[in-house]
Amino acid sequence: MALIVQKYGGTSVGSVERIKHVAERVAKFKMLGHQVVVVVSAMSGETNRLIDLAKKIQKDPDPREMDVLISTGEQVTIALLTMALKDLGLKARSYTGGQVRILTDSAHTKARILGIDEDNIRADLNAGKVIVVAGFQGVDEAGNITTLGRGGSDTTGVALAAALKADECQIYTDVDGVYTTDPRIVPEARRLKTITFEEMLEMASLGSKVLQIRSVEFAGKYKVKLRVLSSFQEEGEGTLITFEEENNMEQAIISGIAFNRDEAKITVLGVPDTPGVAYQILGPVADTNIDVDMIIQNTGANNTTDFTFTVHRNEYARAMQLLNGMQPQIKAREIKGDDKIAKVSIVGVGMRSHVGIASTMFKTLAEEGINIQMISTSEIKISVVIDEKYLELAVRVLHKAFNLENAG
Ligand code: ASP
Ligand code: MG
């Protein structure tokens, strides 16, 4: 007998039929003698619908009331799924976040979990019940409803698995695992049988949307055995997120290629090359709450230097406006921007022990005539910024160059 936490995302509970289907899947695990805790998201589209309603009333909706509103989506699905389980003859009980007592801080719409009282759940499990918990929501010390940020049900699932010391946390979604890259761009993309936590973290932060990044951090920290699976397929082992030590020797050097088109590039040319200049430029950007991703500084001629950095494309206009306003003050010769860029990254723990990965990447792009505008690296990742129009080509040729169609 194992204790399994299963999390079902919005598309997996997107209709009454899908909810009944989830109930049948849960019943199968229960029949095998396992204890099952189910965490569900809102039905697909519901959270967006609720957010839109709020914005029709208040341009900048009150955060506390926003949480009261958007937590309702999950409350609907826990009730419906519990009914479906009962209809199959199972003992089951739903819990809101507050009823479990998933205690969070008070940062409405992006709260962090501080602790979970698992006693009630444990007692119900021991009494043979299936437990159905609303994802994405918690409660603060004062009893206010909080939510954990978009995609937060993943984190609820992992946090419950950690608190209950579950044998496995299964994340059911509409894809059957983590792929070497997006199969819509590269049809030869393969499902990975395993990927390490570190790689998954990089993939999540680089734009792969399979898991909420916070849930991956959580699983890594508490050593939760995490698996991504499809709720649309009857069979399949999905992708297991592993710790590096457990991974076998045949681990490919590169595990995946992530990309995103959400960035824009800003270049500040010809500023005096003196101490404090980076702070003068980037300090005000940070103070305006604009996140900066890659940063490059060149040594230019005549004691001047150039800065290039990337920001989220949604914040590009705001960042350009800010910098144009600062131009006289920072004594910049010129400020240029480009929001038609894309970032492509290769990720793999094998980079630690293999040389020549970066040069293979650069050679591959050069052979296609793709110009690299910026480069940044970490121990297990190399990212390049390129012209957006070459994104798909770049992903395809890199997938081939690193032989990823034979990975997994
Ligand atoms: N329903 C929430 C959202 O759409 C949480 C989740 O689905 O994980 O972001
Ligand atoms: Mg999700």
Coordinates of C-alpha atoms and ligand atoms in Angstrom, one line a residue:
M1 CA 0.0 0.0 0.0
A2 CA 1.3 3.4 -0.9
L3 CA 0.2 6.9 -0.2
I4 CA -0.2 8.8 -3.4
V5 CA -1.0 12.5 -4.0
Q6 CA -2.5 13.1 -7.4
K7 CA -3.0 16.6 -8.8
Y8 CA -5.3 17.2 -11.7
G9 CA -5.0 20.4 -13.7
G10 CA -7.7 22.5 -15.3
T11 CA -8.1 20.6 -18.6
S12 CA -8.2 17.3 -16.7
V13 CA -11.3 18.5 -14.8
G14 CA -12.5 20.8 -17.6
S15 CA -16.0 19.2 -18.0
V16 CA -18.4 17.0 -16.1
E17 CA -17.2 14.1 -18.3
R18 CA -13.6 14.8 -17.5
I19 CA -14.4 14.9 -13.7
K20 CA -16.1 11.6 -13.9
H21 CA -13.1 10.2 -15.7
V22 CA -10.8 11.5 -13.0
A23 CA -13.0 9.8 -10.4
E24 CA -12.6 6.5 -12.3
R25 CA -8.9 6.9 -12.4
V26 CA -8.8 7.6 -8.6
A27 CA -11.0 4.6 -8.0
K28 CA -8.5 2.4 -9.8
F29 CA -5.7 3.4 -7.5
K30 CA -8.0 3.0 -4.5
M31 CA -8.9 -0.6 -5.7
L32 CA -5.2 -1.4 -5.8
G33 CA -5.2 -0.7 -2.1
H34 CA -3.5 2.7 -2.1
Q35 CA -4.4 5.7 -0.1
V36 CA -5.2 8.6 -2.3
V37 CA -5.2 12.4 -1.8
V38 CA -6.4 14.3 -4.8
V39 CA -5.7 18.0 -5.5
V40 CA -7.6 19.7 -8.2
S41 CA -7.4 23.0 -10.1
A42 CA -10.4 25.0 -11.2
M43 CA -12.1 23.9 -14.4
S44 CA -10.1 25.2 -17.4
G45 CA -10.8 28.8 -18.2
E46 CA -12.5 29.4 -14.9
T47 CA -9.8 31.4 -13.1
N48 CA -9.3 33.6 -16.1
R49 CA -13.1 34.2 -16.3
L50 CA -13.1 35.2 -12.6
I51 CA -10.2 37.6 -13.0
D52 CA -11.9 39.2 -16.0
L53 CA -15.0 39.8 -14.0
A54 CA -13.0 41.5 -11.2
K55 CA -11.3 43.7 -13.8
K56 CA -14.6 44.8 -15.1
I57 CA -15.4 46.2 -11.7
Q58 CA -12.1 47.5 -10.4
K59 CA -9.2 48.3 -12.7
D60 CA -6.7 47.2 -10.0
P61 CA -8.8 44.7 -8.0
D62 CA -8.5 44.6 -4.3
P63 CA -6.1 41.7 -3.5
R64 CA -8.0 40.3 -0.6
E65 CA -11.2 40.3 -2.4
M66 CA -9.5 38.9 -5.5
D67 CA -8.5 35.9 -3.5
V68 CA -12.0 35.4 -2.1
L69 CA -13.2 35.4 -5.8
I70 CA -10.6 33.3 -7.6
S71 CA -10.4 30.6 -4.9
T72 CA -14.0 29.7 -5.8
G73 CA -13.0 27.9 -9.0
E74 CA -11.3 25.1 -7.0
Q75 CA -14.1 24.9 -4.5
V76 CA -16.4 24.0 -7.4
T77 CA -14.2 21.1 -8.6
I78 CA -13.6 19.6 -5.2
A79 CA -17.3 19.3 -4.6
L80 CA -18.1 17.9 -8.0
L81 CA -15.2 15.4 -7.9
T82 CA -16.2 14.2 -4.4
M83 CA -19.7 13.6 -5.7
A84 CA -18.4 11.7 -8.6
L85 CA -16.3 9.5 -6.3
K86 CA -19.3 8.9 -4.1
D87 CA -21.3 8.0 -7.1
L88 CA -18.8 5.2 -7.8
G89 CA -19.3 3.9 -4.2
L90 CA -16.1 5.3 -2.7
K91 CA -15.9 7.1 0.6
A92 CA -14.6 10.5 -0.1
R93 CA -14.4 14.0 1.4
S94 CA -13.6 17.4 0.1
Y95 CA -11.5 20.0 1.9
T96 CA -10.9 23.7 1.0
G97 CA -7.5 25.0 1.8
G98 CA -8.8 26.6 5.0
Q99 CA -10.4 23.3 6.1
V100 CA -7.2 21.4 5.8
R101 CA -5.5 24.4 7.2
I102 CA -2.9 25.1 4.6
L103 CA -1.4 28.1 6.4
T104 CA 0.2 30.8 4.3
D105 CA 1.6 34.2 4.7
S106 CA -0.7 37.1 3.9
A107 CA 0.7 38.0 0.5
H108 CA -2.6 37.9 -1.4
T109 CA -2.6 36.4 -4.9
K110 CA 1.0 35.2 -4.4
A111 CA 1.0 33.7 -0.9
R112 CA 3.6 31.2 0.3
I113 CA 2.8 28.1 2.3
L114 CA 4.1 28.2 5.9
G115 CA 2.7 24.9 7.2
I116 CA 0.0 22.2 6.7
D117 CA -2.0 20.6 9.4
E118 CA -2.3 17.1 8.1
D119 CA -4.0 15.4 11.1
N120 CA -7.6 15.5 9.8
I121 CA -6.6 14.3 6.4
R122 CA -4.5 11.5 7.9
A123 CA -7.5 10.4 10.1
D124 CA -9.8 10.4 7.1
L125 CA -7.3 8.5 5.0
N126 CA -7.0 5.9 7.7
A127 CA -10.8 5.6 7.7
G128 CA -10.6 4.6 4.1
K129 CA -11.6 7.9 2.5
V130 CA -10.3 9.5 -0.6
I131 CA -9.4 13.1 0.2
V132 CA -10.1 15.8 -2.3
V133 CA -8.3 19.1 -1.6
A134 CA -8.7 22.4 -3.4
G135 CA -5.5 23.5 -5.0
F136 CA -4.1 27.0 -5.2
Q137 CA -5.6 28.2 -2.0
G138 CA -4.8 28.6 1.7
V139 CA -5.6 30.7 4.7
D140 CA -3.5 33.2 6.6
E141 CA -3.1 33.4 10.4
A142 CA -6.1 35.8 10.6
G143 CA -8.3 33.5 8.6
N144 CA -8.2 35.4 5.3
I145 CA -8.4 33.3 2.1
T146 CA -5.2 33.4 0.1
T147 CA -4.0 32.1 -3.2
L148 CA -0.6 30.8 -4.3
G149 CA -0.1 32.5 -7.7
R150 CA -1.2 31.2 -11.1
G151 CA -0.6 27.5 -11.5
G152 CA -0.4 27.2 -7.8
S153 CA -2.3 23.9 -7.5
D154 CA 1.0 22.2 -8.5
T155 CA 2.5 23.6 -5.3
T156 CA -0.5 22.5 -3.2
G157 CA 0.0 19.0 -4.5
V158 CA 3.7 18.9 -3.8
A159 CA 3.3 20.6 -0.4
L160 CA 0.7 18.0 0.7
A161 CA 2.9 15.2 -0.5
A162 CA 5.8 16.6 1.5
A163 CA 3.6 17.1 4.6
L164 CA 2.1 13.6 4.4
K165 CA 5.4 12.0 3.4
A166 CA 3.6 10.5 0.4
D167 CA 5.3 7.8 -1.7
E168 CA 4.7 9.8 -4.9
C169 CA 3.2 13.0 -6.1
Q170 CA 1.6 12.6 -9.5
I171 CA 0.9 15.7 -11.6
Y172 CA -1.8 14.9 -14.2
T173 CA -2.0 17.2 -17.1
D174 CA -2.8 17.3 -20.8
V175 CA 0.7 16.2 -21.9
D176 CA 2.1 12.8 -21.1
G177 CA 5.3 14.1 -19.5
V178 CA 8.2 16.5 -20.0
Y179 CA 9.5 16.7 -23.6
T180 CA 13.0 17.4 -25.0
T181 CA 11.3 20.5 -26.5
D182 CA 7.9 21.6 -27.6
P183 CA 6.6 19.0 -30.1
R184 CA 4.6 21.6 -31.9
I185 CA 7.9 23.0 -33.1
V186 CA 9.9 19.8 -33.4
P187 CA 7.7 16.8 -34.2
E188 CA 10.6 14.5 -33.3
A189 CA 10.6 15.8 -29.7
R190 CA 10.7 13.0 -27.2
R191 CA 9.2 12.4 -23.8
L192 CA 11.9 12.2 -21.2
K193 CA 11.7 9.2 -18.8
T194 CA 13.5 11.2 -16.2
I195 CA 14.8 14.7 -15.7
T196 CA 16.7 16.0 -12.7
F197 CA 15.2 18.7 -10.4
E198 CA 17.8 21.2 -11.4
E199 CA 17.1 20.7 -15.1
M200 CA 13.4 21.0 -14.4
L201 CA 13.9 24.2 -12.5
E202 CA 15.8 25.7 -15.4
M203 CA 13.2 24.5 -17.9
A204 CA 10.4 25.9 -15.8
S205 CA 12.2 29.3 -15.4
L206 CA 13.1 29.4 -19.1
G207 CA 9.5 29.2 -20.1
S208 CA 8.5 25.5 -20.2
K209 CA 5.1 25.6 -18.7
V210 CA 4.6 22.0 -17.5
L211 CA 5.0 22.7 -13.8
Q212 CA 4.8 25.9 -11.6
I213 CA 8.4 26.7 -10.8
R214 CA 7.6 27.0 -7.1
S215 CA 6.3 23.5 -7.0
V216 CA 9.6 22.2 -8.4
E217 CA 11.6 24.2 -5.8
F218 CA 9.4 22.7 -3.1
A219 CA 9.8 19.2 -4.4
G220 CA 13.5 19.5 -4.6
K221 CA 13.8 20.9 -1.1
Y222 CA 11.6 18.3 0.5
K223 CA 12.7 15.4 -1.7
V224 CA 9.2 14.7 -3.0
K225 CA 9.1 12.0 -5.6
L226 CA 7.4 13.9 -8.5
R227 CA 6.0 12.5 -11.7
V228 CA 4.3 14.3 -14.6
L229 CA 1.6 12.2 -16.4
S230 CA -1.3 12.6 -18.8
S231 CA -4.9 12.3 -17.6
F232 CA -5.9 11.7 -21.2
Q233 CA -4.1 8.4 -21.5
E234 CA -4.9 5.2 -19.7
E235 CA -1.3 3.9 -19.6
G236 CA 2.1 5.6 -19.4
E237 CA 4.8 6.3 -16.9
G238 CA 5.2 10.0 -17.7
T239 CA 8.3 11.7 -16.6
L240 CA 9.9 11.2 -13.2
I241 CA 11.7 14.2 -11.7
T242 CA 14.8 12.7 -10.1
F243 CA 17.8 13.7 -8.0
E244 CA 21.0 13.6 -10.0
E245 CA 22.6 10.8 -8.0
E246 CA 19.8 8.4 -8.9
N247 CA 20.0 9.1 -12.5
N248 CA 21.6 6.4 -14.6
M249 CA 24.8 6.6 -16.5
E250 CA 23.3 6.9 -19.9
Q251 CA 22.0 10.4 -19.0
A252 CA 22.2 12.5 -22.2
I253 CA 24.5 15.5 -22.0
I254 CA 21.6 17.8 -23.0
S255 CA 18.1 17.0 -21.7
G256 CA 16.1 19.7 -23.3
I257 CA 15.7 22.9 -25.3
A258 CA 13.6 25.7 -23.8
F259 CA 12.7 28.9 -25.4
N260 CA 10.6 32.0 -24.9
R261 CA 9.4 34.9 -26.9
D262 CA 8.4 37.0 -23.9
E263 CA 11.5 39.1 -23.8
A264 CA 12.7 42.4 -25.2
K265 CA 16.2 43.8 -25.4
I266 CA 17.4 47.3 -24.4
T267 CA 20.8 48.7 -25.2
V268 CA 22.3 51.8 -23.6
L269 CA 25.2 53.0 -25.6
G270 CA 28.2 55.2 -24.7
V271 CA 27.8 55.8 -21.0
P272 CA 30.9 56.8 -19.0
D273 CA 32.9 53.8 -17.9
T274 CA 33.0 54.7 -14.3
P275 CA 32.2 52.9 -11.0
G276 CA 28.5 53.0 -10.2
V277 CA 27.3 53.2 -13.8
A278 CA 25.6 49.8 -13.8
Y279 CA 23.8 50.8 -10.6
Q280 CA 22.8 54.1 -12.1
I281 CA 21.1 52.4 -15.0
L282 CA 19.7 49.3 -13.5
G283 CA 18.9 50.6 -10.0
P284 CA 15.9 52.7 -11.2
V285 CA 14.7 49.8 -13.4
A286 CA 14.6 47.5 -10.3
D287 CA 13.0 50.3 -8.3
T288 CA 10.1 50.3 -10.8
N289 CA 9.7 46.6 -10.3
I290 CA 10.8 45.7 -13.7
D291 CA 12.6 42.3 -13.8
V292 CA 15.8 42.2 -15.7
D293 CA 17.0 38.9 -17.1
M294 CA 20.3 38.8 -19.1
I295 CA 22.8 41.6 -18.7
I296 CA 25.9 42.3 -20.8
Q297 CA 28.4 45.1 -20.4
N298 CA 31.0 45.8 -23.1
T299 CA 34.1 47.9 -22.8
G300 CA 33.8 50.5 -25.5
A301 CA 36.2 53.1 -26.8
N302 CA 37.1 56.5 -25.2
N303 CA 36.3 55.5 -21.6
T304 CA 32.7 54.7 -22.5
T305 CA 30.8 51.5 -22.2
D306 CA 27.6 49.8 -23.6
F307 CA 25.0 47.9 -21.6
T308 CA 22.5 45.5 -23.0
F309 CA 19.8 43.8 -20.9
T310 CA 16.5 42.0 -21.4
V311 CA 13.2 42.6 -19.7
H312 CA 9.8 40.9 -20.1
R313 CA 8.1 42.1 -23.3
N314 CA 5.1 43.4 -21.3
E315 CA 7.4 45.7 -19.5
Y316 CA 9.4 46.8 -22.5
A317 CA 7.5 50.0 -23.2
R318 CA 7.7 51.1 -19.5
A319 CA 11.4 50.3 -19.4
M320 CA 12.1 52.3 -22.6
Q321 CA 10.2 55.2 -21.3
L322 CA 12.1 55.2 -18.0
L323 CA 15.5 54.9 -19.7
N324 CA 14.7 57.6 -22.3
G325 CA 13.8 59.9 -19.4
M326 CA 17.1 59.1 -17.7
Q327 CA 19.3 59.6 -20.8
P328 CA 20.7 63.0 -19.9
Q329 CA 21.4 62.0 -16.3
I330 CA 23.3 58.8 -17.2
K331 CA 25.0 60.6 -20.1
A332 CA 24.1 57.9 -22.6
R333 CA 24.9 58.6 -26.3
E334 CA 21.9 56.5 -27.4
I335 CA 19.2 54.1 -26.2
K336 CA 18.0 51.4 -28.5
G337 CA 15.4 48.7 -28.1
D338 CA 14.2 45.6 -29.8
D339 CA 11.2 43.6 -28.9
K340 CA 11.5 41.1 -31.7
I341 CA 13.9 38.8 -30.0
A342 CA 13.6 35.3 -28.6
K343 CA 15.7 33.4 -26.1
V344 CA 16.7 29.8 -26.8
S345 CA 18.4 27.7 -24.1
I346 CA 19.9 24.3 -23.9
V347 CA 19.7 22.6 -20.5
G348 CA 21.5 19.6 -19.2
V349 CA 23.5 18.5 -16.1
G350 CA 25.8 16.6 -18.5
M351 CA 27.4 20.0 -19.3
R352 CA 29.2 19.8 -16.0
S353 CA 31.3 16.9 -17.2
H354 CA 31.5 17.6 -20.9
V355 CA 33.4 20.3 -22.8
G356 CA 32.5 21.7 -26.2
I357 CA 28.8 22.0 -25.6
A358 CA 28.7 25.7 -26.1
S359 CA 30.8 25.5 -29.2
T360 CA 28.5 22.9 -30.7
M361 CA 25.6 25.2 -30.0
F362 CA 27.3 28.3 -31.6
K363 CA 28.5 26.3 -34.6
T364 CA 25.1 24.9 -35.2
L365 CA 23.5 28.4 -35.2
A366 CA 26.3 29.8 -37.3
E367 CA 25.8 27.2 -40.0
E368 CA 22.2 28.4 -40.4
G369 CA 23.3 32.0 -40.5
I370 CA 21.6 32.7 -37.2
N371 CA 23.2 35.7 -35.5
I372 CA 23.6 35.4 -31.7
Q373 CA 22.9 38.8 -30.0
M374 CA 23.5 37.8 -26.4
I375 CA 24.8 34.8 -24.5
S376 CA 24.5 33.8 -20.9
T377 CA 25.4 30.6 -19.2
S378 CA 25.1 28.7 -15.9
E379 CA 26.6 25.4 -14.9
I380 CA 23.8 23.5 -16.6
K381 CA 22.4 25.9 -19.1
I382 CA 23.4 28.0 -22.1
S383 CA 21.0 30.7 -23.3
V384 CA 21.3 32.8 -26.5
V385 CA 19.2 35.7 -27.6
I386 CA 18.4 35.7 -31.4
D387 CA 16.1 37.4 -33.8
E388 CA 12.6 36.1 -33.1
K389 CA 12.1 35.1 -36.7
Y390 CA 14.8 32.4 -36.4
L391 CA 13.4 30.9 -33.2
E392 CA 11.8 27.8 -34.7
L393 CA 14.7 27.1 -37.0
A394 CA 17.1 27.4 -34.1
V395 CA 15.2 25.0 -31.9
R396 CA 14.9 22.5 -34.7
V397 CA 18.6 22.5 -35.6
L398 CA 19.8 22.4 -32.0
H399 CA 17.4 19.5 -31.3
K400 CA 19.1 17.6 -34.2
A401 CA 22.7 18.7 -33.3
F402 CA 22.4 17.3 -29.8
N403 CA 20.7 14.2 -31.0
L404 CA 17.7 14.7 -28.8
E405 CA 15.3 12.7 -31.1
N406 CA 17.1 9.7 -29.7
A407 CA 17.0 10.9 -26.1
G408 CA 14.6 9.9 -23.3
Ligands
ASP1 N1 -6.7 27.7 -11.1 C1 -5.4 28.3 -10.8 C2 -4.9 28.9 -12.1 O1 -5.5 28.8 -13.2 C3 -4.4 27.4 -10.2 C4 -4.0 26.2 -11.0 O2 -4.7 25.9 -12.0 O3 -3.0 25.6 -10.7 O4 -3.8 29.5 -12.1
MG2 MG -1.2 24.2 -14.3

